[in-house]
Short mmCIF file of C-alpha atoms and ligand atoms in Angstrom, two decimals:
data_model
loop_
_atom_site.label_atom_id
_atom_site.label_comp_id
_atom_site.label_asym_id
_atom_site.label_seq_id
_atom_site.Cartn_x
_atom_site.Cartn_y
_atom_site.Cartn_z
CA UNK S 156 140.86 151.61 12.91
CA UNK S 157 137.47 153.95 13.80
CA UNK S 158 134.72 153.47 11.81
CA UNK S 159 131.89 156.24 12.00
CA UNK S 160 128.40 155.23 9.91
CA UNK S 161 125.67 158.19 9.51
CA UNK S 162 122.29 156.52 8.93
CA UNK S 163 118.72 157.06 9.72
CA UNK S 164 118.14 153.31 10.91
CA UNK S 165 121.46 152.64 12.94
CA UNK S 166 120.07 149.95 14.73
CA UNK S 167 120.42 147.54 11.93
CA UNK S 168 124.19 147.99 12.65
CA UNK S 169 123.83 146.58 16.53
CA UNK S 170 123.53 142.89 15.60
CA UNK S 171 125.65 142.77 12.70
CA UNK S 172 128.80 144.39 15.22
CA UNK S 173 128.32 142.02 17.98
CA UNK S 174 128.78 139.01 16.20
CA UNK S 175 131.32 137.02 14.15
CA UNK S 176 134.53 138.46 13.21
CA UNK S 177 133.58 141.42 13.01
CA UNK S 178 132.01 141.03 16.69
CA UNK S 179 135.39 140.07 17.87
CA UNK S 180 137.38 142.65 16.35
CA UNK S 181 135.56 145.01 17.88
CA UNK S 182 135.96 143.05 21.37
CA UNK S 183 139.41 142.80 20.76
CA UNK S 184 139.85 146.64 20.00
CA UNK S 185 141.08 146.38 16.52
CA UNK S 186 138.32 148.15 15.48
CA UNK S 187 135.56 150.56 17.10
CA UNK S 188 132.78 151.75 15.48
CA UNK S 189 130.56 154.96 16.21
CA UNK S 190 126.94 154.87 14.71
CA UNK S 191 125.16 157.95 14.51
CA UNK S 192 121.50 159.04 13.79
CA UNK S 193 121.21 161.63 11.14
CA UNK S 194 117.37 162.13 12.23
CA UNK S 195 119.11 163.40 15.46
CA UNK S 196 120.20 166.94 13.51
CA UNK S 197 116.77 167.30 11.94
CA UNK S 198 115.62 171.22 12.57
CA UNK S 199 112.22 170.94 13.24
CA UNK S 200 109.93 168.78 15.41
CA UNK S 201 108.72 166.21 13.03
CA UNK S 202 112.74 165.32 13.15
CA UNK S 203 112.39 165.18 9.29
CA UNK S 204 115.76 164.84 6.89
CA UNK S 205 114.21 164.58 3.55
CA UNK S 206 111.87 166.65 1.63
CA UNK S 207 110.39 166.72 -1.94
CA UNK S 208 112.59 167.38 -4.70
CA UNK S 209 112.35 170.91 -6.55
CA UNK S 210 111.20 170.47 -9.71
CA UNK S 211 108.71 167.75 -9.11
CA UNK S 212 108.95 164.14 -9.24
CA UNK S 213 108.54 160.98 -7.01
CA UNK S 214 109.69 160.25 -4.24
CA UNK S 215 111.63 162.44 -1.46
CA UNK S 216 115.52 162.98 -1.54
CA UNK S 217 117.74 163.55 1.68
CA UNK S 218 118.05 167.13 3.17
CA UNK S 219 121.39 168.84 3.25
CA UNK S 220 121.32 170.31 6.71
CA UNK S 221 120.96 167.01 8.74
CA UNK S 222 123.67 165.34 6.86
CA UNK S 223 126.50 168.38 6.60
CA UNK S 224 126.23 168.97 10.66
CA UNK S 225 125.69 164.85 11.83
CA UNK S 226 129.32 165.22 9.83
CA UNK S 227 130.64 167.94 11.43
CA UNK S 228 129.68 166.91 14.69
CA UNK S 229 131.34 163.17 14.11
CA UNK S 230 134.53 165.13 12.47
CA UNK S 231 134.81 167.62 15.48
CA UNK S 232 135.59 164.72 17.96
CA UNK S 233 138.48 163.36 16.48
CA UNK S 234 141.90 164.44 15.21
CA UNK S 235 142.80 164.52 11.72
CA UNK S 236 140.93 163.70 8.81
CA UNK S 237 138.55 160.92 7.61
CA UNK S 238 138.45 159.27 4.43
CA UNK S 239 134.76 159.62 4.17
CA UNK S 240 132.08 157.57 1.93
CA UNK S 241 128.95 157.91 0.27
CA UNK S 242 127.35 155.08 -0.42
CA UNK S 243 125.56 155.18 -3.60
CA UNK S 244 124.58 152.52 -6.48
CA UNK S 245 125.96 154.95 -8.81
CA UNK S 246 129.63 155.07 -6.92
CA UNK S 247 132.69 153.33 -8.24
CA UNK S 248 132.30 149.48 -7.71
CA UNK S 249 133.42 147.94 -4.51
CA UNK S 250 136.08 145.49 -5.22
CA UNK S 251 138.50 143.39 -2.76
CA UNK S 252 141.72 146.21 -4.28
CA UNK S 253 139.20 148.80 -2.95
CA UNK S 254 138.58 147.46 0.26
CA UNK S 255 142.42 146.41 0.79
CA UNK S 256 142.67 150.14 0.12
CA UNK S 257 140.10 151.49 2.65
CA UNK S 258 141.37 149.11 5.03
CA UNK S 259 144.63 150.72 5.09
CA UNK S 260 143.06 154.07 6.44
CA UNK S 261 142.96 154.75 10.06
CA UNK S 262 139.82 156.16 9.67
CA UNK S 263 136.35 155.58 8.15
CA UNK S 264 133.49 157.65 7.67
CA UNK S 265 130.23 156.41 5.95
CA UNK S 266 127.27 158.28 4.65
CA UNK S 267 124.23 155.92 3.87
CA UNK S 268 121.76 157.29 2.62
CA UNK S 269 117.90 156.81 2.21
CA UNK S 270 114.78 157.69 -0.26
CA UNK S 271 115.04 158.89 -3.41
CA UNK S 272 118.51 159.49 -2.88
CA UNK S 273 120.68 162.90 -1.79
CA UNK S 274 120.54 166.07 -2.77
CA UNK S 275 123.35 166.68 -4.88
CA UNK S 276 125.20 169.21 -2.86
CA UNK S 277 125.99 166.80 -0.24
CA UNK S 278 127.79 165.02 -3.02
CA UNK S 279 129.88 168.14 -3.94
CA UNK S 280 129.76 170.04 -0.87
CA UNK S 281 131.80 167.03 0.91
CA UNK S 282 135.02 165.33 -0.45
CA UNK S 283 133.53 162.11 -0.29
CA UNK S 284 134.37 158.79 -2.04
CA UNK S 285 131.21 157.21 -3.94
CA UNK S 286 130.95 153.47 -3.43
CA UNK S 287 128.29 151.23 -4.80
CA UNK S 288 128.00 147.94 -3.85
CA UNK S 289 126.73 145.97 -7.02
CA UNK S 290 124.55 146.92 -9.81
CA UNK S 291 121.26 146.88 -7.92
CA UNK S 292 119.00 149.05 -5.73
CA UNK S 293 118.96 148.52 -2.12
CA UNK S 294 116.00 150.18 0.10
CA UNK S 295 118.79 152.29 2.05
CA UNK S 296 123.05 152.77 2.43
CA UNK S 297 122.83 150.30 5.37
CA UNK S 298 123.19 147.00 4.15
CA UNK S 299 125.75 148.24 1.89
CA UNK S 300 127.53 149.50 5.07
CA UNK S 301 127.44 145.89 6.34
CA UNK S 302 129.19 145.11 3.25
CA UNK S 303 132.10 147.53 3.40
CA UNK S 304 132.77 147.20 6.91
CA UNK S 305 132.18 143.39 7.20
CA UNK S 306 134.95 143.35 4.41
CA UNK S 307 137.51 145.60 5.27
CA UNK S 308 137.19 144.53 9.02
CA UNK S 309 138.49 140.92 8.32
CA UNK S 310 141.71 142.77 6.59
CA UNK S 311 142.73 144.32 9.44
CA UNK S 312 145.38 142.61 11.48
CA UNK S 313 144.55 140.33 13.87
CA UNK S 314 141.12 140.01 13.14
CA UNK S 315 140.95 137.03 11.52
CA UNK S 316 142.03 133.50 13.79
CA UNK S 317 144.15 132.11 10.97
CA UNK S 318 146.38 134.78 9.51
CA UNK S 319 146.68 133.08 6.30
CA UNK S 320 142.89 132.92 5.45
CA UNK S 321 142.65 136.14 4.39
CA UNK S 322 145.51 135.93 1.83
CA UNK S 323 143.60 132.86 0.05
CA UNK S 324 140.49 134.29 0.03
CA UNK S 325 138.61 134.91 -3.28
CA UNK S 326 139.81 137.62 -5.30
CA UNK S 327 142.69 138.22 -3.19
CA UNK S 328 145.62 137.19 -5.73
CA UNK S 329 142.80 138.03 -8.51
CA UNK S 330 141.51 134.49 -8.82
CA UNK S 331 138.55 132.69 -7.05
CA UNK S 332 139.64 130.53 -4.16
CA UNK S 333 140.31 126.44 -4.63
CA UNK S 334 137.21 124.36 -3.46
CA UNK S 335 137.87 123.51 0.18
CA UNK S 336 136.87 120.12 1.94
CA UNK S 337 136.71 118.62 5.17
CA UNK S 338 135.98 115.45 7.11
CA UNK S 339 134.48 112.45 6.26
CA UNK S 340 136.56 111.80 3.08
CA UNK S 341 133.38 110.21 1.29
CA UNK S 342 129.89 111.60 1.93
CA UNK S 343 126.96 110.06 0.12
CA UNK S 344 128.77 108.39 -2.52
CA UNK S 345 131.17 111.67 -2.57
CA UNK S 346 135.00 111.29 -2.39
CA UNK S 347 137.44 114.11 -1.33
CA UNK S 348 139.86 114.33 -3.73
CA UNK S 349 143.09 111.93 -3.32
CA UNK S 350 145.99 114.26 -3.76
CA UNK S 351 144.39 116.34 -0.58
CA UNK S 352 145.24 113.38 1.27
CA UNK S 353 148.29 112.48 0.42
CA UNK S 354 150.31 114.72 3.10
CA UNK S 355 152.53 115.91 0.00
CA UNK S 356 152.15 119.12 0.41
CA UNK S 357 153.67 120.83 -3.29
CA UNK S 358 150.90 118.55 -4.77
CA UNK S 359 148.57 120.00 -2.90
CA UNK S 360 149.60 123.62 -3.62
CA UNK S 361 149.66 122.73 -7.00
CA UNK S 362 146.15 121.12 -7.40
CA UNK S 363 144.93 124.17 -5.20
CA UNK S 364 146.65 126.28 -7.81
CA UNK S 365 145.16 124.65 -10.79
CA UNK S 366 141.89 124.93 -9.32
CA UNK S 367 141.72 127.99 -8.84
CA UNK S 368 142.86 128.96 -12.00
CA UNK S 369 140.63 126.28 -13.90
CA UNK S 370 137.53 127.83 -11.50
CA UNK S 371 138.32 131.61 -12.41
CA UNK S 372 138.53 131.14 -15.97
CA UNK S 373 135.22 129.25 -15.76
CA UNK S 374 133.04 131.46 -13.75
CA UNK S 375 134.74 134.50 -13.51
CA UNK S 376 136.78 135.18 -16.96
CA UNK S 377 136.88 138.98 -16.52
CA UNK S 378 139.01 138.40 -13.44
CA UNK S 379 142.04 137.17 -15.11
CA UNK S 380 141.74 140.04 -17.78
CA UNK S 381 141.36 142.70 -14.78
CA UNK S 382 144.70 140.85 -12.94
CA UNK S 383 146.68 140.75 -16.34
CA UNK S 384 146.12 144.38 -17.11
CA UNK S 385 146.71 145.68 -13.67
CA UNK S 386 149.92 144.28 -13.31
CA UNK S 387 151.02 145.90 -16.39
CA UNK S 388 150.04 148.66 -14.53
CA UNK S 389 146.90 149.49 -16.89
CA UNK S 390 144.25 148.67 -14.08
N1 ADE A 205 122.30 152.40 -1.78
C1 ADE A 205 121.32 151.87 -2.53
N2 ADE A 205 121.78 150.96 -3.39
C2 ADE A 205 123.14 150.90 -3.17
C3 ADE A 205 124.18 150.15 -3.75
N3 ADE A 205 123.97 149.28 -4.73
N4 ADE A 205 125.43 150.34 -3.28
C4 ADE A 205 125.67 151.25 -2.30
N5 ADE A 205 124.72 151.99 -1.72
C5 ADE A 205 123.45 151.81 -2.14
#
């Protein structure tokens, strides 16, 4: 998969890609990942990419010009065509079906954006996807790009050690994921469960099963609604 991310601070992207899985996958190839300064196509010397809005009002809102040709210029060095994102609190949610789906793509492009916000035209001047990544305001797109790409990363084959972790993640079969535990069976008084070490290993699927169920429906109720209606095919 290539990944291309348009920001105005792509450095905070330098750490995040050299470490952890998402460090490796790139190591390993599975993924690569461009990160380009918008700032760089500013027109004039102060290298600016916002400006006030027309029509008054606080705060400044991201330029057009910067933005369409940092695009372009990504765009021209490729074949084919990106699925390319804008990411926005007021996009559609981000949700593990959405990143399965994005993950699927061969290629990525992602607008973050800055200020205020964008001026509109870059919304419908582009064919871009709008993605938010929760109900809150974040100072810039970039942390949100963490998100997406941190997520959709450790779908991609190979990039995770154990091929079966990300199958029994949360939210991957619509259900939060069992509690997990590991050596030494009793900790401060604390006792792993028995049936986890009993070596029968239906039992254990079972219990995991339960769990997970009895876990959903007690912290996350709206998940079993959204599973149940999706596989009648409402969504
Ligand atoms: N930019 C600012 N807030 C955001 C959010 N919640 N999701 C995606 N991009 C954002």
């Amino acid at each position: 998969m290539r990944i291309d991310v348009l920001a105005l601070f792509p450095e905070v992207f330098e750490p995040f890609l050299a470490s952890s899985i998402v460090g490796r996958a790139v190591e390993g190839g599975i993924v690569s990942v461009g990160c380009v300064n918008i700032r760089d196509f500013a027109h004039d010397k102060h290298r600016s990419v916002d400006d006030r809005p027309f029509g008054g009002g606080p705060g400044m809102v991201l330029m057009c010009g910067p933005v369409f040709e940092a695009l372009e210029r990504v765009e021209a060095q490729r074949e084919g065509e990106p699925v390319r994102i804008l990411l926005t609190p007021q996009g559609e949610r981000l949700t593990q079906s959405v990143v399965a789906e994005l993950a699927g793509q061969p290629w990525l492009v992602i607008l973050c954006g800055h200020y205020e916000g964008f001026d509109e035209r870059i919304r419908t001047g582009i064919n871009v996807r709008e993605i938010s990544v929760g109900d809150y305001v974040l100072s810039g797109g970039e942390p949100a790009a963490v998100v997406l790409i941190d997520a959709v990363v450790r779908l991609l084959p190979g990039a995770l050690g154990d091929e079966g972790s990300a199958a029994s993640d949360s939210f991957a079969e619509g259900m939060l994921e069992y509690p997990q535990y590991t050596r030494p069976r009793a900790f401060r008084g604390m006792k792993v469960p028995d049936v986890l070490l009993s070596g029968d290993h239906g039992k254990i699927a079972s219990w995991r099963q339960e769990q997970a169920v009895k876990r959903t429906l007690e912290r996350r109720p709206d998940l079993t609604d959204e599973a149940g209606s999706s596989r009648q095919g409402k969504t």
